[in-house]
Every structure is written in structure tokens, then in C-alpha cells.
PDB file of C-alpha atoms and ligand atoms in Angstrom:
ATOM      1  CA  UNK A  17       9.898   1.405 183.837  1.00 85.00           C
ATOM      2  CA  UNK A  18       6.623   3.359 183.901  1.00 92.00           C
ATOM      3  CA  UNK A  19       3.431   1.891 185.375  1.00 92.00           C
ATOM      4  CA  UNK A  20       1.966   1.455 181.877  1.00 92.00           C
ATOM      5  CA  UNK A  21       5.121  -0.319 180.668  1.00 90.00           C
ATOM      6  CA  UNK A  22       4.838  -2.827 183.518  1.00 94.00           C
ATOM      7  CA  UNK A  23       1.198  -3.471 182.588  1.00 95.00           C
ATOM      8  CA  UNK A  24       1.720  -3.757 178.814  1.00 96.00           C
ATOM      9  CA  UNK A  25       4.818  -5.957 179.199  1.00 97.00           C
ATOM     10  CA  UNK A  26       4.925  -7.626 175.765  1.00 97.00           C
ATOM     11  CA  UNK A  27       8.583  -6.802 175.105  1.00 96.00           C
ATOM     12  CA  UNK A  28      10.789  -9.900 175.351  1.00 97.00           C
ATOM     13  CA  UNK A  29       7.866 -12.318 175.641  1.00 98.00           C
ATOM     14  CA  UNK A  30       8.213 -15.688 173.910  1.00 98.00           C
ATOM     15  CA  UNK A  31       5.047 -16.368 171.927  1.00 98.00           C
ATOM     16  CA  UNK A  32       4.010 -19.599 170.163  1.00 98.00           C
ATOM     17  CA  UNK A  33       1.282 -19.326 167.523  1.00 99.00           C
ATOM     18  CA  UNK A  34      -0.249 -22.410 165.901  1.00 98.00           C
ATOM     19  CA  UNK A  35      -1.679 -21.905 162.422  1.00 98.00           C
ATOM     20  CA  UNK A  36       1.169 -19.410 162.121  1.00 98.00           C
ATOM     21  CA  UNK A  37       1.250 -19.605 158.331  1.00 98.00           C
ATOM     22  CA  UNK A  38      -2.365 -18.409 158.210  1.00 96.00           C
ATOM     23  CA  UNK A  39      -3.905 -14.975 157.966  1.00 96.00           C
ATOM     24  CA  UNK A  40      -5.040 -14.274 161.514  1.00 97.00           C
ATOM     25  CA  UNK A  41      -2.095 -15.845 163.367  1.00 98.00           C
ATOM     26  CA  UNK A  42       0.242 -14.097 160.913  1.00 98.00           C
ATOM     27  CA  UNK A  43      -1.357 -10.739 161.660  1.00 98.00           C
ATOM     28  CA  UNK A  44      -1.209 -11.319 165.423  1.00 98.00           C
ATOM     29  CA  UNK A  45       2.417 -12.484 165.118  1.00 98.00           C
ATOM     30  CA  UNK A  46       3.267  -9.221 163.345  1.00 98.00           C
ATOM     31  CA  UNK A  47       1.672  -7.327 166.230  1.00 98.00           C
ATOM     32  CA  UNK A  48       3.661  -9.302 168.821  1.00 98.00           C
ATOM     33  CA  UNK A  49       6.952  -8.782 166.947  1.00 98.00           C
ATOM     34  CA  UNK A  50       6.279  -5.057 166.513  1.00 97.00           C
ATOM     35  CA  UNK A  51       5.689  -4.853 170.277  1.00 97.00           C
ATOM     36  CA  UNK A  52       9.096  -6.470 170.959  1.00 96.00           C
ATOM     37  CA  UNK A  53       8.172 -10.154 171.435  1.00 98.00           C
ATOM     38  CA  UNK A  54       9.822 -13.156 169.802  1.00 98.00           C
ATOM     39  CA  UNK A  55       7.504 -15.576 168.005  1.00 98.00           C
ATOM     40  CA  UNK A  56       7.519 -19.232 166.983  1.00 98.00           C
ATOM     41  CA  UNK A  57       5.067 -19.891 164.168  1.00 98.00           C
ATOM     42  CA  UNK A  58       3.781 -23.470 163.777  1.00 98.00           C
ATOM     43  CA  UNK A  59       1.871 -24.680 160.756  1.00 98.00           C
ATOM     44  CA  UNK A  60       1.250 -27.856 158.799  1.00 98.00           C
ATOM     45  CA  UNK A  61       1.941 -25.822 155.661  1.00 98.00           C
ATOM     46  CA  UNK A  62       5.720 -25.645 155.621  1.00 98.00           C
ATOM     47  CA  UNK A  63       6.045 -23.126 152.829  1.00 98.00           C
ATOM     48  CA  UNK A  64       3.646 -20.557 154.274  1.00 98.00           C
ATOM     49  CA  UNK A  65       5.080 -20.786 157.791  1.00 98.00           C
ATOM     50  CA  UNK A  66       8.696 -20.424 156.646  1.00 98.00           C
ATOM     51  CA  UNK A  67       7.718 -17.496 154.453  1.00 98.00           C
ATOM     52  CA  UNK A  68       5.836 -15.774 157.307  1.00 98.00           C
ATOM     53  CA  UNK A  69       8.682 -16.262 159.795  1.00 98.00           C
ATOM     54  CA  UNK A  70      11.149 -14.886 157.247  1.00 98.00           C
ATOM     55  CA  UNK A  71       9.002 -11.830 156.581  1.00 98.00           C
ATOM     56  CA  UNK A  72       8.876 -11.070 160.335  1.00 98.00           C
ATOM     57  CA  UNK A  73      12.603 -11.618 160.937  1.00 98.00           C
ATOM     58  CA  UNK A  74      15.147  -8.821 161.099  1.00 92.00           C
ATOM     59  CA  UNK A  75      18.951  -9.206 161.154  1.00 92.00           C
ATOM     60  CA  UNK A  76      19.824 -10.258 164.718  1.00 89.00           C
ATOM     61  CA  UNK A  77      16.169 -10.843 165.578  1.00 90.00           C
ATOM     62  CA  UNK A  78      15.080 -14.045 163.869  1.00 95.00           C
ATOM     63  CA  UNK A  79      11.578 -15.452 164.318  1.00 98.00           C
ATOM     64  CA  UNK A  80      11.001 -19.214 164.193  1.00 98.00           C
ATOM     65  CA  UNK A  81       8.916 -20.929 161.520  1.00 98.00           C
ATOM     66  CA  UNK A  82       8.324 -24.622 162.172  1.00 98.00           C
ATOM     67  CA  UNK A  83       6.390 -27.270 160.328  1.00 98.00           C
ATOM     68  CA  UNK A  84       4.030 -28.863 162.841  1.00 98.00           C
ATOM     69  CA  UNK A  85       0.748 -30.768 162.826  1.00 98.00           C
ATOM     70  CA  UNK A  86      -1.336 -29.771 165.852  1.00 98.00           C
ATOM     71  CA  UNK A  87      -3.083 -33.152 165.755  1.00 98.00           C
ATOM     72  CA  UNK A  88       0.134 -35.163 166.052  1.00 98.00           C
ATOM     73  CA  UNK A  89       1.162 -35.483 169.693  1.00 98.00           C
ATOM     74  CA  UNK A  90       4.703 -36.722 169.032  1.00 98.00           C
ATOM     75  CA  UNK A  91       5.325 -34.001 166.480  1.00 98.00           C
ATOM     76  CA  UNK A  92       4.060 -31.373 168.957  1.00 98.00           C
ATOM     77  CA  UNK A  93       6.355 -32.700 171.699  1.00 98.00           C
ATOM     78  CA  UNK A  94       9.369 -32.573 169.393  1.00 98.00           C
ATOM     79  CA  UNK A  95       8.561 -28.992 168.290  1.00 98.00           C
ATOM     80  CA  UNK A  96       7.902 -27.969 171.902  1.00 98.00           C
ATOM     81  CA  UNK A  97      11.416 -29.138 172.852  1.00 98.00           C
ATOM     82  CA  UNK A  98      12.949 -27.319 169.868  1.00 98.00           C
ATOM     83  CA  UNK A  99      11.251 -24.076 170.904  1.00 98.00           C
ATOM     84  CA  UNK A 100      12.307 -24.479 174.544  1.00 98.00           C
ATOM     85  CA  UNK A 101      15.924 -25.021 173.400  1.00 98.00           C
ATOM     86  CA  UNK A 102      15.779 -21.765 171.422  1.00 97.00           C
ATOM     87  CA  UNK A 103      13.592 -19.597 173.687  1.00 97.00           C
ATOM     88  CA  UNK A 104      14.251 -21.028 177.153  1.00 97.00           C
ATOM     89  CA  UNK A 105      10.609 -20.486 178.125  1.00 98.00           C
ATOM     90  CA  UNK A 106       7.143 -19.966 176.666  1.00 98.00           C
ATOM     91  CA  UNK A 107       5.060 -17.024 177.869  1.00 98.00           C
ATOM     92  CA  UNK A 108       2.152 -17.089 175.452  1.00 98.00           C
ATOM     93  CA  UNK A 109       0.400 -19.729 173.364  1.00 99.00           C
ATOM     94  CA  UNK A 110      -2.063 -18.666 170.669  1.00 99.00           C
ATOM     95  CA  UNK A 111      -4.106 -21.599 169.328  1.00 99.00           C
ATOM     96  CA  UNK A 112      -5.012 -20.334 165.861  1.00 98.00           C
ATOM     97  CA  UNK A 113      -4.770 -23.492 163.734  1.00 98.00           C
ATOM     98  CA  UNK A 114      -8.262 -24.298 162.555  1.00 97.00           C
ATOM     99  CA  UNK A 115     -10.995 -23.293 160.171  1.00 94.00           C
ATOM    100  CA  UNK A 116     -14.016 -24.675 158.423  1.00 93.00           C
ATOM    101  CA  UNK A 117     -13.836 -27.351 155.714  1.00 90.00           C
ATOM    102  CA  UNK A 118     -16.025 -27.422 152.622  1.00 85.00           C
ATOM    103  CA  UNK A 119     -17.194 -31.046 153.122  1.00 89.00           C
ATOM    104  CA  UNK A 120     -18.279 -30.264 156.682  1.00 93.00           C
ATOM    105  CA  UNK A 121     -20.623 -27.463 155.612  1.00 93.00           C
ATOM    106  CA  UNK A 122     -24.133 -28.373 154.492  1.00 94.00           C
ATOM    107  CA  UNK A 123     -24.501 -27.609 150.781  1.00 91.00           C
ATOM    108  CA  UNK A 124     -26.933 -24.994 149.451  1.00 89.00           C
ATOM    109  CA  UNK A 125     -29.492 -27.573 148.343  1.00 94.00           C
ATOM    110  CA  UNK A 126     -28.886 -30.030 151.195  1.00 96.00           C
ATOM    111  CA  UNK A 127     -30.261 -30.466 154.698  1.00 97.00           C
ATOM    112  CA  UNK A 128     -28.560 -31.594 157.868  1.00 96.00           C
ATOM    113  CA  UNK A 129     -29.542 -35.173 156.995  1.00 97.00           C
ATOM    114  CA  UNK A 130     -27.070 -35.101 154.097  1.00 96.00           C
ATOM    115  CA  UNK A 131     -24.174 -34.441 156.473  1.00 96.00           C
ATOM    116  CA  UNK A 132     -21.332 -36.963 156.321  1.00 96.00           C
ATOM    117  CA  UNK A 133     -20.176 -37.847 159.846  1.00 97.00           C
ATOM    118  CA  UNK A 134     -16.673 -38.361 158.498  1.00 97.00           C
ATOM    119  CA  UNK A 135     -16.490 -34.648 157.583  1.00 97.00           C
ATOM    120  CA  UNK A 136     -18.096 -33.588 160.867  1.00 97.00           C
ATOM    121  CA  UNK A 137     -15.393 -35.530 162.721  1.00 98.00           C
ATOM    122  CA  UNK A 138     -12.578 -33.994 160.644  1.00 98.00           C
ATOM    123  CA  UNK A 139     -13.638 -30.410 161.343  1.00 98.00           C
ATOM    124  CA  UNK A 140     -14.294 -30.980 165.054  1.00 98.00           C
ATOM    125  CA  UNK A 141     -10.980 -32.821 165.332  1.00 98.00           C
ATOM    126  CA  UNK A 142      -8.968 -29.968 163.827  1.00 98.00           C
ATOM    127  CA  UNK A 143     -10.701 -27.138 165.673  1.00 98.00           C
ATOM    128  CA  UNK A 144     -11.245 -28.731 169.086  1.00 98.00           C
ATOM    129  CA  UNK A 145      -8.528 -31.365 169.484  1.00 98.00           C
ATOM    130  CA  UNK A 146      -6.126 -29.100 167.572  1.00 98.00           C
ATOM    131  CA  UNK A 147      -6.600 -26.591 170.402  1.00 99.00           C
ATOM    132  CA  UNK A 148      -6.649 -29.039 173.317  1.00 98.00           C
ATOM    133  CA  UNK A 149      -3.487 -30.956 172.365  1.00 98.00           C
ATOM    134  CA  UNK A 150      -1.137 -27.928 172.002  1.00 98.00           C
ATOM    135  CA  UNK A 151      -2.640 -26.496 175.203  1.00 98.00           C
ATOM    136  CA  UNK A 152      -1.678 -29.662 177.094  1.00 98.00           C
ATOM    137  CA  UNK A 153       1.843 -29.731 175.677  1.00 98.00           C
ATOM    138  CA  UNK A 154       2.806 -26.023 175.697  1.00 98.00           C
ATOM    139  CA  UNK A 155       0.494 -25.223 178.615  1.00 98.00           C
ATOM    140  CA  UNK A 156       2.425 -27.635 180.868  1.00 98.00           C
ATOM    141  CA  UNK A 157       5.523 -25.450 180.472  1.00 98.00           C
ATOM    142  CA  UNK A 158       3.457 -22.344 181.194  1.00 98.00           C
ATOM    143  CA  UNK A 159       1.962 -24.039 184.275  1.00 97.00           C
ATOM    144  CA  UNK A 160       5.420 -25.139 185.500  1.00 97.00           C
ATOM    145  CA  UNK A 161       6.614 -21.518 185.168  1.00 96.00           C
ATOM    146  CA  UNK A 162       3.514 -20.382 187.119  1.00 96.00           C
ATOM    147  CA  UNK A 163       3.234 -17.601 184.583  1.00 97.00           C
ATOM    148  CA  UNK A 164       1.825 -17.162 181.107  1.00 98.00           C
ATOM    149  CA  UNK A 165      -1.220 -16.687 178.956  1.00 98.00           C
ATOM    150  CA  UNK A 166      -3.066 -18.981 176.554  1.00 99.00           C
ATOM    151  CA  UNK A 167      -5.319 -17.508 173.878  1.00 99.00           C
ATOM    152  CA  UNK A 168      -7.777 -19.698 171.974  1.00 99.00           C
ATOM    153  CA  UNK A 169      -9.657 -18.690 168.847  1.00 98.00           C
ATOM    154  CA  UNK A 170     -13.414 -19.084 168.955  1.00 98.00           C
ATOM    155  CA  UNK A 171     -15.932 -17.662 166.471  1.00 98.00           C
ATOM    156  CA  UNK A 172     -19.346 -16.041 166.178  1.00 97.00           C
ATOM    157  CA  UNK A 173     -20.430 -19.546 165.121  1.00 96.00           C
ATOM    158  CA  UNK A 174     -20.234 -20.555 168.780  1.00 97.00           C
ATOM    159  CA  UNK A 175     -22.714 -17.838 169.892  1.00 93.00           C
ATOM    160  CA  UNK A 176     -25.391 -17.915 167.218  1.00 93.00           C
ATOM    161  CA  UNK A 177     -26.586 -20.569 164.791  1.00 94.00           C
ATOM    162  CA  UNK A 178     -24.908 -19.796 161.466  1.00 94.00           C
ATOM    163  CA  UNK A 179     -26.816 -21.672 158.763  1.00 94.00           C
ATOM    164  CA  UNK A 180     -25.009 -24.571 157.022  1.00 94.00           C
ATOM    165  CA  UNK A 181     -21.981 -24.425 159.364  1.00 95.00           C
ATOM    166  CA  UNK A 182     -22.580 -27.326 161.763  1.00 96.00           C
ATOM    167  CA  UNK A 183     -19.357 -29.103 162.796  1.00 97.00           C
ATOM    168  CA  UNK A 184     -17.226 -25.964 162.942  1.00 97.00           C
ATOM    169  CA  UNK A 185     -19.845 -24.298 165.166  1.00 98.00           C
ATOM    170  CA  UNK A 186     -19.968 -27.272 167.529  1.00 98.00           C
ATOM    171  CA  UNK A 187     -16.164 -27.288 167.787  1.00 98.00           C
ATOM    172  CA  UNK A 188     -15.925 -23.549 168.448  1.00 98.00           C
ATOM    173  CA  UNK A 189     -18.639 -23.776 171.146  1.00 98.00           C
ATOM    174  CA  UNK A 190     -16.591 -26.569 172.719  1.00 98.00           C
ATOM    175  CA  UNK A 191     -13.515 -24.303 172.625  1.00 98.00           C
ATOM    176  CA  UNK A 192     -15.423 -21.707 174.679  1.00 98.00           C
ATOM    177  CA  UNK A 193     -16.313 -24.383 177.208  1.00 98.00           C
ATOM    178  CA  UNK A 194     -12.730 -25.718 177.266  1.00 99.00           C
ATOM    179  CA  UNK A 195     -11.464 -22.147 177.831  1.00 99.00           C
ATOM    180  CA  UNK A 196     -13.689 -21.727 180.887  1.00 98.00           C
ATOM    181  CA  UNK A 197     -12.928 -25.206 182.215  1.00 98.00           C
ATOM    182  CA  UNK A 198      -9.174 -24.771 181.842  1.00 98.00           C
ATOM    183  CA  UNK A 199      -9.287 -21.306 183.439  1.00 98.00           C
ATOM    184  CA  UNK A 200     -10.632 -22.865 186.631  1.00 98.00           C
ATOM    185  CA  UNK A 201      -8.290 -25.869 186.465  1.00 98.00           C
ATOM    186  CA  UNK A 202      -5.164 -23.764 185.905  1.00 98.00           C
ATOM    187  CA  UNK A 203      -5.992 -21.113 188.499  1.00 98.00           C
ATOM    188  CA  UNK A 204      -6.998 -23.570 191.198  1.00 97.00           C
ATOM    189  CA  UNK A 205      -4.037 -25.918 190.718  1.00 97.00           C
ATOM    190  CA  UNK A 206      -1.249 -23.649 189.423  1.00 97.00           C
ATOM    191  CA  UNK A 207      -2.028 -20.176 190.753  1.00 96.00           C
ATOM    192  CA  UNK A 208      -3.216 -16.919 189.307  1.00 96.00           C
ATOM    193  CA  UNK A 209      -0.222 -16.227 187.102  1.00 97.00           C
ATOM    194  CA  UNK A 210      -1.614 -18.500 184.410  1.00 98.00           C
ATOM    195  CA  UNK A 211      -4.566 -17.375 182.389  1.00 98.00           C
ATOM    196  CA  UNK A 212      -6.519 -18.761 179.460  1.00 98.00           C
ATOM    197  CA  UNK A 213      -8.987 -16.768 177.389  1.00 99.00           C
ATOM    198  CA  UNK A 214     -10.437 -16.826 173.908  1.00 99.00           C
ATOM    199  CA  UNK A 215     -11.006 -14.337 171.128  1.00 98.00           C
ATOM    200  CA  UNK A 216     -14.190 -14.696 169.078  1.00 98.00           C
ATOM    201  CA  UNK A 217     -13.657 -12.901 165.763  1.00 98.00           C
ATOM    202  CA  UNK A 218     -16.712 -11.713 163.929  1.00 97.00           C
ATOM    203  CA  UNK A 219     -16.889 -11.801 160.145  1.00 96.00           C
ATOM    204  CA  UNK A 220     -13.579 -10.851 158.624  1.00 95.00           C
ATOM    205  CA  UNK A 221     -13.192 -10.892 154.881  1.00 90.00           C
ATOM    206  CA  UNK A 222     -10.338 -13.335 154.233  1.00 87.00           C
ATOM    207  CA  UNK A 223      -9.466 -15.658 151.355  1.00 78.00           C
ATOM    208  CA  UNK A 224     -11.326 -18.490 153.158  1.00 76.00           C
ATOM    209  CA  UNK A 225     -14.731 -16.823 152.894  1.00 85.00           C
ATOM    210  CA  UNK A 226     -14.324 -14.194 150.152  1.00 88.00           C
ATOM    211  CA  UNK A 227     -16.385 -16.105 147.570  1.00 87.00           C
ATOM    212  CA  UNK A 228     -19.119 -16.809 150.147  1.00 86.00           C
ATOM    213  CA  UNK A 229     -19.462 -13.160 151.118  1.00 93.00           C
ATOM    214  CA  UNK A 230     -18.608 -11.205 147.975  1.00 94.00           C
ATOM    215  CA  UNK A 231     -19.181 -11.550 144.237  1.00 95.00           C
ATOM    216  CA  UNK A 232     -16.375 -11.229 141.707  1.00 94.00           C
ATOM    217  CA  UNK A 233     -17.113  -7.507 141.260  1.00 95.00           C
ATOM    218  CA  UNK A 234     -16.725  -6.971 145.037  1.00 92.00           C
ATOM    219  CA  UNK A 235     -20.466  -6.518 145.715  1.00 95.00           C
ATOM    220  CA  UNK A 236     -22.001  -8.487 148.572  1.00 96.00           C
ATOM    221  CA  UNK A 237     -23.627 -11.893 148.119  1.00 95.00           C
ATOM    222  CA  UNK A 238     -27.001 -12.465 149.826  1.00 95.00           C
ATOM    223  CA  UNK A 239     -25.150 -14.098 152.733  1.00 93.00           C
ATOM    224  CA  UNK A 240     -22.747 -11.159 152.904  1.00 96.00           C
ATOM    225  CA  UNK A 241     -25.677  -8.704 152.969  1.00 97.00           C
ATOM    226  CA  UNK A 242     -27.393 -10.620 155.796  1.00 96.00           C
ATOM    227  CA  UNK A 243     -24.213 -10.471 157.882  1.00 96.00           C
ATOM    228  CA  UNK A 244     -23.724  -6.750 157.312  1.00 97.00           C
ATOM    229  CA  UNK A 245     -27.375  -6.087 158.195  1.00 96.00           C
ATOM    230  CA  UNK A 246     -26.873  -7.946 161.492  1.00 96.00           C
ATOM    231  CA  UNK A 247     -23.650  -6.071 162.280  1.00 97.00           C
ATOM    232  CA  UNK A 248     -24.206  -2.680 163.959  1.00 97.00           C
ATOM    233  CA  UNK A 249     -20.864  -1.418 162.565  1.00 98.00           C
ATOM    234  CA  UNK A 250     -22.173  -2.227 159.023  1.00 97.00           C
ATOM    235  CA  UNK A 251     -18.881  -3.639 157.785  1.00 97.00           C
ATOM    236  CA  UNK A 252     -16.669  -6.728 157.968  1.00 97.00           C
ATOM    237  CA  UNK A 253     -13.720  -6.738 160.365  1.00 97.00           C
ATOM    238  CA  UNK A 254     -10.068  -6.509 159.390  1.00 96.00           C
ATOM    239  CA  UNK A 255      -7.556  -9.147 160.586  1.00 97.00           C
ATOM    240  CA  UNK A 256      -5.445  -6.397 162.209  1.00 97.00           C
ATOM    241  CA  UNK A 257      -8.419  -5.567 164.448  1.00 98.00           C
ATOM    242  CA  UNK A 258      -7.657  -8.715 166.484  1.00 98.00           C
ATOM    243  CA  UNK A 259      -4.148  -7.591 167.347  1.00 98.00           C
ATOM    244  CA  UNK A 260      -4.938  -5.177 170.197  1.00 98.00           C
ATOM    245  CA  UNK A 261      -7.059  -7.763 172.030  1.00 98.00           C
ATOM    246  CA  UNK A 262      -4.452 -10.504 171.523  1.00 98.00           C
ATOM    247  CA  UNK A 263      -1.714  -8.280 172.963  1.00 98.00           C
ATOM    248  CA  UNK A 264      -3.938  -7.210 175.856  1.00 98.00           C
ATOM    249  CA  UNK A 265      -4.764 -10.833 176.746  1.00 98.00           C
ATOM    250  CA  UNK A 266      -1.074 -11.768 176.525  1.00 98.00           C
ATOM    251  CA  UNK A 267       0.219  -9.177 178.978  1.00 98.00           C
ATOM    252  CA  UNK A 268      -0.333  -8.079 182.567  1.00 98.00           C
ATOM    253  CA  UNK A 269      -2.838  -5.411 181.507  1.00 98.00           C
ATOM    254  CA  UNK A 270      -5.371  -8.281 181.620  1.00 98.00           C
ATOM    255  CA  UNK A 271      -3.906 -10.030 184.678  1.00 98.00           C
ATOM    256  CA  UNK A 272      -7.329 -10.468 186.393  1.00 98.00           C
ATOM    257  CA  UNK A 273      -8.978 -11.796 183.222  1.00 98.00           C
ATOM    258  CA  UNK A 274      -9.324 -15.534 182.740  1.00 98.00           C
ATOM    259  CA  UNK A 275     -11.960 -17.807 181.212  1.00 98.00           C
ATOM    260  CA  UNK A 276     -13.306 -14.954 179.083  1.00 98.00           C
ATOM    261  CA  UNK A 277     -14.379 -15.201 175.456  1.00 98.00           C
ATOM    262  CA  UNK A 278     -13.943 -11.743 173.945  1.00 98.00           C
ATOM    263  CA  UNK A 279     -16.063 -10.957 170.871  1.00 98.00           C
ATOM    264  CA  UNK A 280     -14.367  -8.782 168.231  1.00 98.00           C
ATOM    265  CA  UNK A 281     -17.349  -8.455 165.985  1.00 98.00           C
ATOM    266  CA  UNK A 282     -18.576  -4.886 165.421  1.00 98.00           C
ATOM    267  CA  UNK A 283     -21.537  -5.758 167.684  1.00 98.00           C
ATOM    268  CA  UNK A 284     -22.805  -8.806 165.716  1.00 97.00           C
ATOM    269  CA  UNK A 285     -23.120 -11.013 168.820  1.00 97.00           C
ATOM    270  CA  UNK A 286     -25.276  -8.541 170.752  1.00 97.00           C
ATOM    271  CA  UNK A 287     -27.496  -7.415 167.911  1.00 96.00           C
ATOM    272  CA  UNK A 288     -31.049  -8.770 167.610  1.00 92.00           C
ATOM    273  CA  UNK A 289     -31.243  -7.311 164.101  1.00 87.00           C
ATOM    274  CA  UNK A 290     -34.193  -5.141 165.169  1.00 89.00           C
TER     275      UNK A 290
HETATM  276  P1  LIG B 314      -6.148 -19.608 157.721  1.00 55.34           P
HETATM  277  O1  LIG B 314      -6.624 -20.757 156.894  1.00 55.34           O
HETATM  278  O2  LIG B 314      -5.517 -18.453 157.049  1.00 55.34           O
HETATM  279  O3  LIG B 314      -5.153 -20.158 158.854  1.00 55.34           O
HETATM  280  C1  LIG B 314      -5.280 -21.400 159.474  1.00 55.34           C
HETATM  281  C2  LIG B 314      -3.928 -22.080 159.423  1.00 55.34           C
HETATM  282  O4  LIG B 314      -4.013 -23.319 160.134  1.00 55.34           O
HETATM  283  C3  LIG B 314      -3.460 -22.417 157.987  1.00 55.34           C
HETATM  284  O5  LIG B 314      -2.209 -21.823 157.729  1.00 55.34           O
HETATM  285  C4  LIG B 314      -3.368 -23.936 157.972  1.00 55.34           C
HETATM  286  O6  LIG B 314      -2.320 -24.447 157.189  1.00 55.34           O
HETATM  287  C5  LIG B 314      -3.154 -24.232 159.466  1.00 55.34           C
HETATM  288  N1  LIG B 314      -3.514 -25.615 159.799  1.00 55.34           N
HETATM  289  C6  LIG B 314      -4.562 -26.340 159.347  1.00 55.34           C
HETATM  290  N2  LIG B 314      -4.514 -27.583 159.847  1.00 55.34           N
HETATM  291  C7  LIG B 314      -3.408 -27.643 160.651  1.00 55.34           C
HETATM  292  C8  LIG B 314      -2.825 -28.655 161.432  1.00 55.34           C
HETATM  293  N3  LIG B 314      -3.359 -29.873 161.512  1.00 55.34           N
HETATM  294  N4  LIG B 314      -1.695 -28.370 162.125  1.00 55.34           N
HETATM  295  C9  LIG B 314      -1.131 -27.146 162.024  1.00 55.34           C
HETATM  296  N5  LIG B 314      -1.630 -26.139 161.293  1.00 55.34           N
HETATM  297  C10 LIG B 314      -2.770 -26.386 160.615  1.00 55.34           C
HETATM  298  O7  LIG B 314      -7.396 -19.153 158.598  1.00 55.34           O
HETATM  299  P2  LIG B 314      -7.580 -17.882 159.529  1.00 55.34           P
HETATM  300  O8  LIG B 314      -8.694 -17.098 158.948  1.00 55.34           O
HETATM  301  O9  LIG B 314      -6.279 -17.225 159.797  1.00 55.34           O
HETATM  302  O10 LIG B 314      -8.140 -18.594 160.838  1.00 55.34           O
HETATM  303  C11 LIG B 314      -7.383 -18.750 162.020  1.00 55.34           C
HETATM  304  C12 LIG B 314      -8.327 -19.150 163.154  1.00 55.34           C
HETATM  305  O11 LIG B 314      -9.319 -18.140 163.310  1.00 55.34           O
HETATM  306  C13 LIG B 314      -9.102 -20.447 162.885  1.00 55.34           C
HETATM  307  O12 LIG B 314      -9.269 -21.124 164.117  1.00 55.34           O
HETATM  308  C14 LIG B 314     -10.437 -19.955 162.397  1.00 55.34           C
HETATM  309  O13 LIG B 314     -11.446 -20.888 162.644  1.00 55.34           O
HETATM  310  C15 LIG B 314     -10.603 -18.722 163.252  1.00 55.34           C
HETATM  311  N6  LIG B 314     -11.560 -17.737 162.745  1.00 55.34           N
HETATM  312  C16 LIG B 314     -11.387 -17.143 161.523  1.00 55.34           C
HETATM  313  C17 LIG B 314     -12.316 -16.191 161.107  1.00 55.34           C
HETATM  314  C18 LIG B 314     -12.169 -15.488 159.770  1.00 55.34           C
HETATM  315  O14 LIG B 314     -13.074 -14.742 159.411  1.00 55.34           O
HETATM  316  N7  LIG B 314     -11.066 -15.669 159.064  1.00 55.34           N
HETATM  317  C19 LIG B 314     -13.400 -15.878 161.924  1.00 55.34           C
HETATM  318  C20 LIG B 314     -13.530 -16.519 163.145  1.00 55.34           C
HETATM  319  C21 LIG B 314     -12.604 -17.438 163.554  1.00 55.34           C
END
């Protein structure tokens, strides 16, 4: 094996991705499979996760698609055992279940004082607790192996105040903090074979935000224009642009990297707009 092959050792890795029926986890899963890993996709949406796993499977190289709610501890434990029975170990966990919710965003003609706490709690629960809980359950196996990598998904909303998006931003900022806290906890108690980092995607045009950022004819909305003006690359990102960073964080090429939050944002997070 060449030196580079030992560094970029994705082949044969067993990778669990939550939110696996979704766009970003699906794209990362494709990258992992193409690089020779085996993936288990977990999602509350049974149909989308089965479909995704099927589309990534090849004869003799099946990928797992499992219905799972990242907020249900017993369900997670059961799925964890199923994956261990099939894979024997878990090398990588990608916590990609999450997203914003319409009720948790302040409406165009509202102020923060119109916010319903019930919606704030729902969005922080999914994004924060939905990352913490799988990390405790799958991360324990990784810690017991003394080897593996956990990748959380943050957002630009954790760096800069994004108007109207309050609960999601608070949850993503908490994910950054959790990533740093866990990096220290895992390294100091389980050794330096276990790492935890986060990816902070910039603005990617996906079905979730298409109507917020573009009009029906494909032109930019005012919000879309503001984002592009603040992005030195002057474009939105593509989901596949997360894949290289996810693979890098999963393998030994990043073996001295832990507790980092890596922006993938065309420069949005460092731009002052001037
Ligand atoms: P997506 O909606 O396509 O995928 C999210 C998936 O999570 C969905 O398939 C959904 O069914 C699943 N899910 C929701 N609740 C769940 C639960 N309780 N248990 C299990 N699965 C559940 O969204 P995406 O764009 O692929 O986003 C993935 C992650 O990336 C999210 O954390 C999101 O906040 C983050 N992110 C997305 C963008 C973007 O531009 N799309 C930018 C920054 C961060």
C-alpha cells in the first residue's frame, strides 16, 4: 500500500449516516461508497432511505437503509445493534439528520416576539439532541474500538446572524460547541484515535430553500441576491462539494484534526461584504 493509500484509507470503512434519506447525507454516502466504504443510512422517512440505499447498492455490495428516529433512544439502540450485527464495527458516524422548520422561522412580517417557544423547542431538539443522542450511542462503539471519526453538520447560521432563522441557528451554534467539548472528552479519556469534527456548509441550493432563494423563473430573490453578494465565490454551493471534506475528516489524512468546524462556503464566513 502506498503512503497516500494509508492516509486516505476510506476503503472498507463502515459508515453510519443519519438523515441518510436526505440530500446532503445521500451525496456524502455516494462519495463514501464510490471510495470503497460500506454505508448504513438512517432516516425517519422510510421510503426515501430505502430508495437511497437501493440506488447505492451493487450486486454483492449491498448498502443498508434503515428507518430510524434520531430522537428515540430505544429505536437508536435497536438500530445500532442491527448495524453492528451486519458490519461488525462502526468507523464513521455522520450526524446529518436535521434542518430548519417553517414554524421555527420568524415570518416576513413578524418580529422575534411572535416566536412560538413550542416551535423553537422542536427545531433545537431535532438539530441538537438529534446529534447528541446518536453520538452517545454510536460513539460508544467508536470509543470502545479506540478508533473512528464522528462528523457533525453545522451551518453558516452558527457563525453569523441569519435574519429570521433563530432556533436553527442556536442549535447549530450548540453543535459547534458540542463538537469542541466532545473532542476534548474523547481524546482525553479514549485516546487520539477517536476524532470528532463538524462541517459547516454555506448556502447550497436544495429543495429545502429553493423557493426562499430563487423565483420560479430561476432568478434570485432579494434574499438570494444578498447571499450571493456576501459570498466571494459569487455562487451557491453544490451538495457534492461537501464530499471531499467529509472523506478527508473520515480518514487518517486528517488524523491530527479534532474539534474543528470546517466551513465549506465559498468564503461567506470570512467576508465582511466590503
Ligand atoms: P434534507 O431535508 O434533505 O435531509 C435531512 C433528513 O433528515 C431528511 O431525510 C429527514 O427525513 C431526516 N430527518 C428529519 N428528522 C429526523 C429524525 N427525527 N430522525 C431521523 N431522520 C430525520 O436536508 P439536507 O439539506 O440534506 O440537510 C442535512 C443537514 O445539513 C441538516 O443538518 C441541515 O441542517 C444541514 N445543512 C443543510 C444546508 C443546505 O443548504 N441544504 C446548509 C447547512 C446545513
